[in-house]
mmCIF file of C-alpha atoms and ligand atoms in Angstrom:
data_model
loop_
_atom_site.group_PDB
_atom_site.id
_atom_site.type_symbol
_atom_site.label_atom_id
_atom_site.label_comp_id
_atom_site.label_asym_id
_atom_site.label_seq_id
_atom_site.Cartn_x
_atom_site.Cartn_y
_atom_site.Cartn_z
ATOM 1 C CA ASP A 1065 46.576 -1.777 17.927
ATOM 2 C CA LYS A 1066 45.602 -3.717 14.821
ATOM 3 C CA GLY A 1067 46.618 -0.854 12.545
ATOM 4 C CA GLY A 1068 43.312 -0.832 10.674
ATOM 5 C CA HIS A 1069 43.290 -4.613 10.183
ATOM 6 C CA LYS A 1070 40.526 -6.876 11.391
ATOM 7 C CA HIS A 1071 42.982 -9.169 13.188
ATOM 8 C CA PHE A 1072 46.539 -9.032 14.501
ATOM 9 C CA MET A 1073 47.278 -11.935 12.183
ATOM 10 C CA ALA A 1074 46.359 -9.835 9.130
ATOM 11 C CA LYS A 1075 48.464 -6.956 10.418
ATOM 12 C CA GLU A 1076 51.432 -9.242 11.050
ATOM 13 C CA ILE A 1077 51.152 -10.816 7.586
ATOM 14 C CA ALA A 1078 51.159 -7.328 6.064
ATOM 15 C CA GLU A 1079 54.209 -6.274 8.100
ATOM 16 C CA GLN A 1080 56.435 -8.930 6.564
ATOM 17 C CA PRO A 1081 58.090 -6.837 3.838
ATOM 18 C CA SER A 1082 59.134 -4.250 6.398
ATOM 19 C CA VAL A 1083 60.353 -6.623 9.148
ATOM 20 C CA ILE A 1084 62.234 -8.826 6.680
ATOM 21 C CA GLY A 1085 63.841 -5.595 5.469
ATOM 22 C CA ASP A 1086 64.858 -4.840 9.076
ATOM 23 C CA ALA A 1087 66.415 -8.280 9.464
ATOM 24 C CA LEU A 1088 68.328 -7.871 6.196
ATOM 25 C CA ARG A 1089 69.674 -4.460 7.210
ATOM 26 C CA HIS A 1090 70.857 -5.941 10.504
ATOM 27 C CA TYR A 1091 72.685 -8.886 8.958
ATOM 28 C CA LEU A 1092 74.122 -7.424 5.751
ATOM 29 C CA SER A 1093 77.267 -5.358 5.292
ATOM 30 C CA ASP A 1094 76.801 -1.755 4.102
ATOM 31 C CA ASP A 1095 77.495 -2.710 0.480
ATOM 32 C CA GLY A 1096 75.020 -5.600 0.841
ATOM 33 C CA ARG A 1097 77.566 -8.144 -0.434
ATOM 34 C CA ASP A 1098 78.355 -9.932 2.837
ATOM 35 C CA VAL A 1099 76.534 -11.493 5.755
ATOM 36 C CA VAL A 1100 77.630 -10.004 9.067
ATOM 37 C CA LEU A 1101 76.600 -11.197 12.517
ATOM 38 C CA PRO A 1102 76.843 -8.131 14.765
ATOM 39 C CA GLY A 1103 78.461 -8.996 18.094
ATOM 40 C CA ALA A 1104 78.801 -12.709 17.257
ATOM 41 C CA ASP A 1105 82.024 -14.555 16.613
ATOM 42 C CA LEU A 1106 80.950 -17.438 14.418
ATOM 43 C CA ASP A 1107 82.829 -19.317 11.748
ATOM 44 C CA PHE A 1108 81.147 -22.358 10.225
ATOM 45 C CA THR A 1109 84.493 -24.063 9.530
ATOM 46 C CA GLN A 1110 84.491 -24.916 13.256
ATOM 47 C CA PHE A 1111 81.615 -27.358 12.688
ATOM 48 C CA ASP A 1112 81.311 -30.506 10.594
ATOM 49 C CA ARG A 1113 77.561 -30.701 11.108
ATOM 50 C CA MET A 1114 74.618 -28.903 12.642
ATOM 51 C CA ILE A 1115 71.662 -30.030 14.654
ATOM 52 C CA MET A 1116 68.570 -27.841 14.669
ATOM 53 C CA VAL A 1117 65.768 -28.242 17.173
ATOM 54 C CA ALA A 1118 62.432 -26.466 17.673
ATOM 55 C CA CYS A 1119 58.649 -26.931 17.939
ATOM 56 C CA GLY A 1120 55.744 -26.223 15.604
ATOM 57 C CA THR A 1121 56.292 -23.568 12.979
ATOM 58 C CA ALA A 1122 59.837 -22.935 14.219
ATOM 59 C CA TYR A 1123 60.540 -26.630 13.540
ATOM 60 C CA TYR A 1124 59.409 -26.152 9.938
ATOM 61 C CA ALA A 1125 61.803 -23.214 9.674
ATOM 62 C CA CYS A 1126 64.563 -25.626 10.743
ATOM 63 C CA LEU A 1127 63.445 -28.217 8.177
ATOM 64 C CA THR A 1128 63.739 -25.555 5.470
ATOM 65 C CA ALA A 1129 67.167 -24.578 6.777
ATOM 66 C CA LYS A 1130 68.318 -28.183 6.406
ATOM 67 C CA TYR A 1131 67.763 -27.959 2.648
ATOM 68 C CA TRP A 1132 69.619 -24.625 2.536
ATOM 69 C CA PHE A 1133 72.625 -25.693 4.630
ATOM 70 C CA GLU A 1134 73.013 -28.947 2.741
ATOM 71 C CA GLN A 1135 72.572 -27.421 -0.704
ATOM 72 C CA LEU A 1136 74.514 -24.207 -0.246
ATOM 73 C CA ALA A 1137 77.154 -25.127 2.304
ATOM 74 C CA GLY A 1138 77.421 -28.913 1.938
ATOM 75 C CA MET A 1139 76.812 -29.246 5.668
ATOM 76 C CA PRO A 1140 74.905 -32.206 7.073
ATOM 77 C CA VAL A 1141 72.015 -31.041 9.222
ATOM 78 C CA GLU A 1142 69.856 -33.085 11.538
ATOM 79 C CA VAL A 1143 66.524 -31.545 12.453
ATOM 80 C CA ASP A 1144 64.476 -32.610 15.419
ATOM 81 C CA ILE A 1145 61.298 -31.833 17.312
ATOM 82 C CA ALA A 1146 62.333 -30.550 20.741
ATOM 83 C CA SER A 1147 59.981 -32.817 22.722
ATOM 84 C CA GLU A 1148 61.507 -35.893 21.033
ATOM 85 C CA PHE A 1149 65.105 -34.749 21.086
ATOM 86 C CA ARG A 1150 65.182 -33.909 24.791
ATOM 87 C CA TYR A 1151 64.279 -37.405 26.011
ATOM 88 C CA ARG A 1152 66.171 -39.449 23.468
ATOM 89 C CA GLU A 1153 69.637 -38.778 24.815
ATOM 90 C CA PRO A 1154 71.023 -38.288 21.306
ATOM 91 C CA PRO A 1155 74.791 -38.542 20.992
ATOM 92 C CA ILE A 1156 76.373 -35.240 19.951
ATOM 93 C CA PRO A 1157 79.591 -35.845 17.980
ATOM 94 C CA ALA A 1158 82.550 -33.469 18.212
ATOM 95 C CA ARG A 1159 82.454 -30.396 15.952
ATOM 96 C CA THR A 1160 78.673 -30.101 16.089
ATOM 97 C CA GLY A 1161 76.894 -26.752 16.193
ATOM 98 C CA ALA A 1162 73.485 -26.864 17.894
ATOM 99 C CA LEU A 1163 70.876 -24.331 16.822
ATOM 100 C CA PHE A 1164 67.528 -23.663 18.486
ATOM 101 C CA VAL A 1165 64.753 -21.644 16.898
ATOM 102 C CA SER A 1166 61.977 -20.065 18.938
ATOM 103 C CA GLN A 1167 59.816 -17.003 18.474
ATOM 104 C CA SER A 1168 59.050 -16.618 22.193
ATOM 105 C CA GLY A 1169 62.358 -17.967 23.439
ATOM 106 C CA GLU A 1170 60.412 -19.592 26.287
ATOM 107 C CA THR A 1171 59.112 -22.853 24.784
ATOM 108 C CA ALA A 1172 59.700 -25.445 27.522
ATOM 109 C CA ASP A 1173 60.743 -28.343 25.293
ATOM 110 C CA THR A 1174 63.072 -26.207 23.173
ATOM 111 C CA LEU A 1175 64.697 -24.775 26.283
ATOM 112 C CA ALA A 1176 65.187 -28.259 27.765
ATOM 113 C CA ALA A 1177 66.667 -29.528 24.471
ATOM 114 C CA MET A 1178 69.035 -26.578 24.495
ATOM 115 C CA ARG A 1179 70.133 -27.262 28.054
ATOM 116 C CA TYR A 1180 70.895 -30.857 27.033
ATOM 117 C CA CYS A 1181 73.303 -29.506 24.382
ATOM 118 C CA GLU A 1182 75.112 -27.125 26.727
ATOM 119 C CA GLY A 1183 78.537 -28.664 27.367
ATOM 120 C CA ARG A 1184 77.916 -31.336 24.692
ATOM 121 C CA ALA A 1185 77.767 -29.327 21.461
ATOM 122 C CA ASP A 1186 80.672 -27.137 20.341
ATOM 123 C CA LYS A 1187 78.445 -24.101 20.343
ATOM 124 C CA VAL A 1188 74.822 -23.406 21.204
ATOM 125 C CA LEU A 1189 73.152 -20.904 18.891
ATOM 126 C CA SER A 1190 69.658 -19.520 19.091
ATOM 127 C CA VAL A 1191 67.459 -17.749 16.571
ATOM 128 C CA VAL A 1192 64.875 -15.889 18.625
ATOM 129 C CA ASN A 1193 62.419 -13.038 18.438
ATOM 130 C CA VAL A 1194 62.510 -12.032 22.099
ATOM 131 C CA PRO A 1195 66.093 -11.022 22.935
ATOM 132 C CA GLU A 1196 65.593 -11.093 26.722
ATOM 133 C CA SER A 1197 64.053 -14.608 26.662
ATOM 134 C CA SER A 1198 65.509 -17.640 28.462
ATOM 135 C CA ILE A 1199 66.617 -19.313 25.211
ATOM 136 C CA ALA A 1200 68.392 -16.140 24.041
ATOM 137 C CA ARG A 1201 70.081 -15.595 27.409
ATOM 138 C CA GLU A 1202 71.287 -19.169 27.820
ATOM 139 C CA SER A 1203 72.717 -19.664 24.346
ATOM 140 C CA ASP A 1204 76.352 -18.924 23.417
ATOM 141 C CA ILE A 1205 75.190 -16.814 20.493
ATOM 142 C CA ALA A 1206 71.663 -15.391 20.209
ATOM 143 C CA LEU A 1207 70.644 -14.149 16.784
ATOM 144 C CA PRO A 1208 67.571 -11.908 16.856
ATOM 145 C CA ILE A 1209 65.057 -12.182 14.010
ATOM 146 C CA LEU A 1210 63.779 -8.611 14.537
ATOM 147 C CA ALA A 1211 60.161 -9.433 13.657
ATOM 148 C CA GLY A 1212 58.750 -7.151 16.369
ATOM 149 C CA THR A 1213 56.039 -8.281 18.774
ATOM 150 C CA GLU A 1214 53.901 -11.075 17.340
ATOM 151 C CA ILE A 1215 50.478 -11.253 18.972
ATOM 152 C CA GLY A 1216 48.532 -13.650 16.749
ATOM 153 C CA VAL A 1217 48.850 -17.197 18.085
ATOM 154 C CA ALA A 1218 49.501 -18.385 14.534
ATOM 155 C CA SER A 1219 53.088 -17.499 13.781
ATOM 156 C CA THR A 1220 53.461 -15.522 10.534
ATOM 157 C CA LYS A 1221 56.045 -12.754 10.429
ATOM 158 C CA ALA A 1222 58.205 -14.594 12.955
ATOM 159 C CA PHE A 1223 58.326 -17.569 10.564
ATOM 160 C CA THR A 1224 59.453 -15.538 7.534
ATOM 161 C CA CYS A 1225 61.998 -13.650 9.656
ATOM 162 C CA GLN A 1226 63.289 -16.971 11.034
ATOM 163 C CA LEU A 1227 63.635 -18.207 7.457
ATOM 164 C CA THR A 1228 65.451 -15.016 6.456
ATOM 165 C CA VAL A 1229 67.975 -15.317 9.284
ATOM 166 C CA LEU A 1230 68.459 -19.050 8.675
ATOM 167 C CA LEU A 1231 69.082 -18.452 4.971
ATOM 168 C CA LEU A 1232 71.617 -15.750 5.843
ATOM 169 C CA LEU A 1233 73.336 -18.240 8.159
ATOM 170 C CA ALA A 1234 73.400 -20.868 5.403
ATOM 171 C CA LEU A 1235 74.928 -18.294 3.051
ATOM 172 C CA LYS A 1236 77.512 -17.406 5.684
ATOM 173 C CA ALA A 1237 78.268 -21.111 6.095
ATOM 174 C CA ALA A 1238 78.713 -21.369 2.302
ATOM 175 C CA HIS A 1239 81.063 -18.377 2.443
ATOM 176 C CA ASP A 1240 83.107 -19.686 5.390
ATOM 177 C CA ARG A 1241 83.407 -23.179 3.910
ATOM 178 C CA GLY A 1242 84.103 -21.929 0.393
ATOM 179 C CA THR A 1243 81.306 -23.941 -1.205
ATOM 180 C CA ARG A 1244 79.953 -20.953 -3.163
ATOM 181 C CA SER A 1245 81.919 -18.276 -4.998
ATOM 182 C CA PRO A 1246 81.767 -14.666 -3.745
ATOM 183 C CA GLU A 1247 79.922 -13.772 -6.988
ATOM 184 C CA GLU A 1248 77.255 -16.442 -6.478
ATOM 185 C CA LEU A 1249 76.759 -15.327 -2.889
ATOM 186 C CA ALA A 1250 76.545 -11.656 -3.828
ATOM 187 C CA ASP A 1251 73.968 -12.607 -6.442
ATOM 188 C CA THR A 1252 71.752 -14.428 -3.968
ATOM 189 C CA LEU A 1253 72.114 -11.605 -1.444
ATOM 190 C CA SER A 1254 71.116 -9.087 -4.067
ATOM 191 C CA ASN A 1255 68.001 -11.156 -4.867
ATOM 192 C CA LEU A 1256 67.318 -11.378 -1.146
ATOM 193 C CA ARG A 1257 67.414 -7.593 -0.846
ATOM 194 C CA GLY A 1258 64.707 -7.461 -3.503
ATOM 195 C CA LEU A 1259 62.518 -9.940 -1.639
ATOM 196 C CA PRO A 1260 60.519 -7.426 0.478
ATOM 197 C CA ALA A 1261 59.322 -5.774 -2.751
ATOM 198 C CA THR A 1262 58.362 -9.175 -4.201
ATOM 199 C CA ILE A 1263 56.436 -10.013 -1.025
ATOM 200 C CA ASN A 1264 54.609 -6.697 -1.377
ATOM 201 C CA HIS A 1265 53.502 -7.778 -4.850
ATOM 202 C CA ALA A 1266 52.366 -11.138 -3.487
ATOM 203 C CA LEU A 1267 50.320 -9.337 -0.820
ATOM 204 C CA GLU A 1268 48.376 -7.669 -3.628
ATOM 205 C CA LEU A 1269 47.013 -11.147 -4.441
ATOM 206 C CA ASP A 1270 45.040 -11.060 -1.189
ATOM 207 C CA PRO A 1271 41.638 -11.019 -2.987
ATOM 208 C CA ALA A 1272 42.588 -14.176 -4.912
ATOM 209 C CA PHE A 1273 43.432 -15.952 -1.652
ATOM 210 C CA LYS A 1274 40.162 -14.769 -0.181
ATOM 211 C CA THR A 1275 38.220 -16.318 -3.063
ATOM 212 C CA ALA A 1276 40.209 -19.557 -2.876
ATOM 213 C CA ALA A 1277 39.706 -19.688 0.898
ATOM 214 C CA ARG A 1278 35.940 -19.490 0.526
ATOM 215 C CA GLN A 1279 36.145 -22.750 -1.395
ATOM 216 C CA LEU A 1280 38.529 -24.292 1.107
ATOM 217 C CA ALA A 1281 36.199 -23.322 3.965
ATOM 218 C CA GLU A 1282 33.626 -25.830 2.636
ATOM 219 C CA ALA A 1283 35.982 -28.769 3.159
ATOM 220 C CA ASP A 1284 36.364 -30.986 6.219
ATOM 221 C CA ASN A 1285 39.803 -32.200 5.197
ATOM 222 C CA ALA A 1286 42.629 -30.903 3.070
ATOM 223 C CA LEU A 1287 45.957 -32.203 1.856
ATOM 224 C CA PHE A 1288 49.060 -30.086 1.221
ATOM 225 C CA LEU A 1289 51.802 -31.317 -1.096
ATOM 226 C CA GLY A 1290 55.276 -29.988 -1.813
ATOM 227 C CA ARG A 1291 58.689 -31.252 -2.865
ATOM 228 C CA GLY A 1292 62.186 -30.142 -1.876
ATOM 229 C CA LEU A 1293 62.098 -26.676 -0.345
ATOM 230 C CA MET A 1294 58.313 -26.699 -0.702
ATOM 231 C CA TYR A 1295 57.860 -29.742 1.531
ATOM 232 C CA PRO A 1296 58.381 -27.835 4.814
ATOM 233 C CA LEU A 1297 56.109 -25.123 3.406
ATOM 234 C CA ALA A 1298 53.368 -27.679 2.780
ATOM 235 C CA LEU A 1299 53.728 -28.738 6.425
ATOM 236 C CA GLU A 1300 53.465 -25.111 7.500
ATOM 237 C CA GLY A 1301 50.379 -24.581 5.300
ATOM 238 C CA ALA A 1302 48.629 -27.583 6.861
ATOM 239 C CA LEU A 1303 49.538 -26.493 10.403
ATOM 240 C CA LYS A 1304 48.290 -22.934 9.827
ATOM 241 C CA LEU A 1305 45.009 -24.196 8.365
ATOM 242 C CA LYS A 1306 44.222 -26.662 11.157
ATOM 243 C CA GLU A 1307 45.366 -24.254 13.849
ATOM 244 C CA ILE A 1308 43.003 -21.388 13.030
ATOM 245 C CA SER A 1309 40.225 -22.817 10.828
ATOM 246 C CA TYR A 1310 39.966 -26.246 12.523
ATOM 247 C CA ILE A 1311 39.907 -27.982 9.139
ATOM 248 C CA HIS A 1312 41.780 -31.242 9.334
ATOM 249 C CA ALA A 1313 44.841 -30.790 7.133
ATOM 250 C CA GLU A 1314 47.818 -33.029 6.472
ATOM 251 C CA ALA A 1315 50.973 -32.386 4.514
ATOM 252 C CA TYR A 1316 53.058 -34.861 2.580
ATOM 253 C CA ALA A 1317 56.172 -34.711 0.493
ATOM 254 C CA SER A 1318 54.648 -35.073 -2.999
ATOM 255 C CA GLY A 1319 56.637 -38.237 -3.628
ATOM 256 C CA GLU A 1320 54.930 -39.911 -0.670
ATOM 257 C CA LEU A 1321 51.488 -39.569 -2.242
ATOM 258 C CA LYS A 1322 51.586 -43.052 -3.760
ATOM 259 C CA HIS A 1323 52.709 -44.565 -0.481
ATOM 260 C CA GLY A 1324 49.385 -44.088 1.261
ATOM 261 C CA PRO A 1325 47.638 -40.714 1.204
ATOM 262 C CA ILE A 1326 46.386 -41.117 -2.372
ATOM 263 C CA ALA A 1327 43.802 -43.494 -0.919
ATOM 264 C CA LEU A 1328 42.124 -40.449 0.658
ATOM 265 C CA ILE A 1329 41.574 -38.655 -2.633
ATOM 266 C CA ASP A 1330 38.031 -38.078 -3.831
ATOM 267 C CA LYS A 1331 36.034 -35.073 -4.964
ATOM 268 C CA THR A 1332 35.610 -33.779 -1.435
ATOM 269 C CA MET A 1333 39.353 -33.529 -0.842
ATOM 270 C CA PRO A 1334 41.062 -30.274 -1.792
ATOM 271 C CA VAL A 1335 44.774 -30.766 -2.422
ATOM 272 C CA VAL A 1336 46.881 -27.631 -2.115
ATOM 273 C CA VAL A 1337 50.022 -28.019 -4.240
ATOM 274 C CA MET A 1338 52.851 -25.573 -3.573
ATOM 275 C CA ALA A 1339 55.104 -25.706 -6.607
ATOM 276 C CA PRO A 1340 57.115 -22.961 -8.254
ATOM 277 C CA CYS A 1341 58.439 -24.032 -11.657
ATOM 278 C CA ASP A 1342 61.761 -25.335 -10.308
ATOM 279 C CA ALA A 1343 63.901 -28.373 -11.095
ATOM 280 C CA LEU A 1344 61.361 -30.692 -9.430
ATOM 281 C CA PHE A 1345 58.256 -29.163 -11.033
ATOM 282 C CA ASP A 1346 57.619 -31.939 -13.579
ATOM 283 C CA LYS A 1347 57.563 -34.541 -10.858
ATOM 284 C CA THR A 1348 55.063 -32.521 -8.860
ATOM 285 C CA VAL A 1349 52.888 -32.093 -11.958
ATOM 286 C CA SER A 1350 52.656 -35.863 -12.350
ATOM 287 C CA ASN A 1351 51.613 -36.134 -8.688
ATOM 288 C CA MET A 1352 48.977 -33.482 -9.367
ATOM 289 C CA GLN A 1353 47.694 -35.423 -12.356
ATOM 290 C CA GLU A 1354 47.384 -38.531 -10.216
ATOM 291 C CA VAL A 1355 45.218 -36.520 -7.815
ATOM 292 C CA MET A 1356 43.037 -35.097 -10.597
ATOM 293 C CA ALA A 1357 42.611 -38.489 -12.248
ATOM 294 C CA ARG A 1358 40.963 -39.628 -9.002
ATOM 295 C CA GLY A 1359 38.601 -36.678 -8.868
ATOM 296 C CA GLY A 1360 40.681 -34.717 -6.324
ATOM 297 C CA LYS A 1361 40.451 -30.929 -6.433
ATOM 298 C CA VAL A 1362 43.844 -29.304 -6.942
ATOM 299 C CA MET A 1363 44.589 -25.809 -5.721
ATOM 300 C CA LEU A 1364 47.885 -24.971 -7.411
ATOM 301 C CA ILE A 1365 50.125 -22.256 -5.979
ATOM 302 C CA THR A 1366 52.835 -21.604 -8.522
ATOM 303 C CA ASP A 1367 54.626 -18.957 -10.600
ATOM 304 C CA ARG A 1368 54.043 -17.725 -14.136
ATOM 305 C CA ALA A 1369 55.976 -20.510 -15.872
ATOM 306 C CA GLY A 1370 54.288 -23.107 -13.667
ATOM 307 C CA ALA A 1371 50.857 -21.696 -14.462
ATOM 308 C CA GLU A 1372 51.541 -21.836 -18.191
ATOM 309 C CA ALA A 1373 52.878 -25.372 -18.026
ATOM 310 C CA ALA A 1374 50.293 -26.988 -15.798
ATOM 311 C CA ASN A 1375 46.961 -25.293 -15.266
ATOM 312 C CA ASP A 1376 44.954 -27.901 -17.187
ATOM 313 C CA GLY A 1377 42.222 -29.367 -15.030
ATOM 314 C CA VAL A 1378 43.152 -27.636 -11.803
ATOM 315 C CA TRP A 1379 40.366 -26.471 -9.519
ATOM 316 C CA THR A 1380 41.932 -23.171 -8.472
ATOM 317 C CA GLN A 1381 45.253 -21.636 -9.266
ATOM 318 C CA ILE A 1382 47.124 -18.691 -7.818
ATOM 319 C CA THR A 1383 50.167 -17.288 -9.581
ATOM 320 C CA LEU A 1384 52.828 -15.752 -7.355
ATOM 321 C CA PRO A 1385 55.558 -13.390 -8.574
ATOM 322 C CA ASP A 1386 58.770 -14.998 -9.862
ATOM 323 C CA VAL A 1387 61.535 -15.414 -7.318
ATOM 324 C CA ASP A 1388 65.055 -16.875 -7.120
ATOM 325 C CA PRO A 1389 64.300 -20.567 -6.331
ATOM 326 C CA ILE A 1390 66.523 -20.527 -3.252
ATOM 327 C CA LEU A 1391 64.330 -17.777 -1.734
ATOM 328 C CA SER A 1392 61.034 -19.453 -2.633
ATOM 329 C CA PRO A 1393 60.228 -20.728 0.910
ATOM 330 C CA ILE A 1394 60.047 -17.163 2.226
ATOM 331 C CA LEU A 1395 57.659 -16.071 -0.533
ATOM 332 C CA TYR A 1396 55.568 -19.262 -0.425
ATOM 333 C CA ALA A 1397 54.967 -18.733 3.306
ATOM 334 C CA LEU A 1398 52.446 -16.101 2.215
ATOM 335 C CA PRO A 1399 49.984 -18.471 0.532
ATOM 336 C CA ALA A 1400 50.235 -20.752 3.579
ATOM 337 C CA GLN A 1401 49.294 -17.823 5.819
ATOM 338 C CA LEU A 1402 46.713 -16.100 3.618
ATOM 339 C CA LEU A 1403 44.811 -19.273 2.784
ATOM 340 C CA ALA A 1404 44.539 -20.178 6.461
ATOM 341 C CA TYR A 1405 43.662 -16.650 7.498
ATOM 342 C CA HIS A 1406 40.870 -16.148 4.980
ATOM 343 C CA THR A 1407 39.515 -19.647 5.600
ATOM 344 C CA ALA A 1408 39.280 -18.855 9.316
ATOM 345 C CA VAL A 1409 37.536 -15.572 8.545
ATOM 346 C CA ALA A 1410 35.131 -17.333 6.154
ATOM 347 C CA LYS A 1411 34.333 -19.919 8.826
ATOM 348 C CA GLY A 1412 34.034 -17.318 11.559
ATOM 349 C CA THR A 1413 36.681 -18.873 13.817
ATOM 350 C CA ASP A 1414 39.011 -16.674 15.869
ATOM 351 C CA ALA A 1415 42.146 -16.226 13.764
ATOM 352 C CA ASP A 1416 44.083 -14.474 16.524
ATOM 353 C CA GLN A 1417 43.201 -16.658 19.473
ATOM 354 C CA PRO A 1418 42.310 -20.163 18.303
ATOM 355 C CA ARG A 1419 40.724 -22.489 20.832
ATOM 356 C CA ASN A 1420 42.947 -24.597 23.092
ATOM 357 C CA LEU A 1421 46.184 -22.865 22.047
ATOM 358 C CA ALA A 1422 48.589 -20.525 23.812
ATOM 359 C CA LYS A 1423 51.021 -18.157 22.165
ATOM 360 C CA SER A 1424 53.886 -19.408 24.242
ATOM 361 C CA VAL A 1425 54.018 -23.048 25.367
ATOM 362 C CA THR A 1426 55.966 -22.813 28.612
ATOM 363 C CA VAL A 1427 54.864 -26.210 29.943
ATOM 364 C CA GLU A 1428 55.510 -29.492 28.140
HETATM 365 O O1 M6R B 2481 57.733 -19.565 20.546
HETATM 366 P P1 M6R B 2481 58.126 -20.733 19.685
HETATM 367 O O2 M6R B 2481 58.600 -20.327 18.334
HETATM 368 O O3 M6R B 2481 59.134 -21.631 20.374
HETATM 369 O O4 M6R B 2481 56.808 -21.571 19.502
HETATM 370 C C1 M6R B 2481 56.819 -22.803 18.826
HETATM 371 C C2 M6R B 2481 55.420 -23.252 18.488
HETATM 372 O O5 M6R B 2481 54.645 -23.370 19.642
HETATM 373 C C3 M6R B 2481 54.733 -22.304 17.520
HETATM 374 O O6 M6R B 2481 55.455 -22.090 16.357
HETATM 375 C C4 M6R B 2481 53.336 -22.831 17.130
HETATM 376 O O7 M6R B 2481 53.464 -23.999 16.373
HETATM 377 C C5 M6R B 2481 52.570 -21.740 16.384
HETATM 378 N N1 M6R B 2481 51.326 -21.471 17.060
HETATM 379 C C6 M6R B 2481 52.318 -22.057 14.941
HETATM 380 O O8 M6R B 2481 51.608 -21.076 14.286
#
């Protein structure tokens, strides 16, 4: 049942405020001031470092989590693609927590990487959508993301629920390790509780994404740029676009532009820049100017302050609601999803069942 939507993907994008709300209710104490992990005995002081392993979109959720764990909890995090990790025989030092992220819980490479860590890592954690899946059953601690069934091959609500649970874990790590004061943590958690409402506001921008997507649909190639927490989101935006609209899209950390990809820029190359007005905004603006100076077409996804500071010369701009910078990846997942979705619709490709892809990759 598509619930009145044209595609499951559209329905699942629209469900995000409610499923993120479900995840928050599950993992927050009644007063909303603490992270609780029902049924799980986990204290991040037992680890000195984390490794996080996954495939595809779930891998980008891990990349985002690296920024969160390092910034909030001062914990080193190594992130790896499951198909690389499993054959590399990576050494696992003592006091390492290993975390695996998978919507289906059945991805062959992720499962094999997890089995490699059993008996080597101090604890094997999983962040999964399907609680009865192999990855959930075989891990020491399985943390459900509570996104509900996801049918669209392109992961949407599972991604934002993965991010929500990973951020809650990073906040718990910050609490356990004493790297953030109880007041700071309560503040972030209170902003997080307001996030479903903010996402609802962002969903109202759907017509703007539709218009922008019609322009994107004309392109054969696109580049996505982001810095810091927006870098994994740029990767996710490029993956979503190529997956369902078949437009060739690449993502780079904005600072890498000068190290190669700028050679691709001309007037046929749309460059999607994901950049809320955060501490790194000025640097991203200079990257954007470099693109525009070479005739590149910039599609800027930003917030109100960003729009005021830097809309000169941009091709298209979409202004998202303001959000606590630490939560920005969850909100900026929406433009990644909506741009890809409407581009696929404009091109007439199948957004729910793209060619050559399976929802669950159970063979390597
Ligand atoms: O079920 P999983 O989360 O383990 O799946 C991982 C990837 O196959 C998956 O995220 C894939 O990249 C999506 N189709 C992306 O939209």
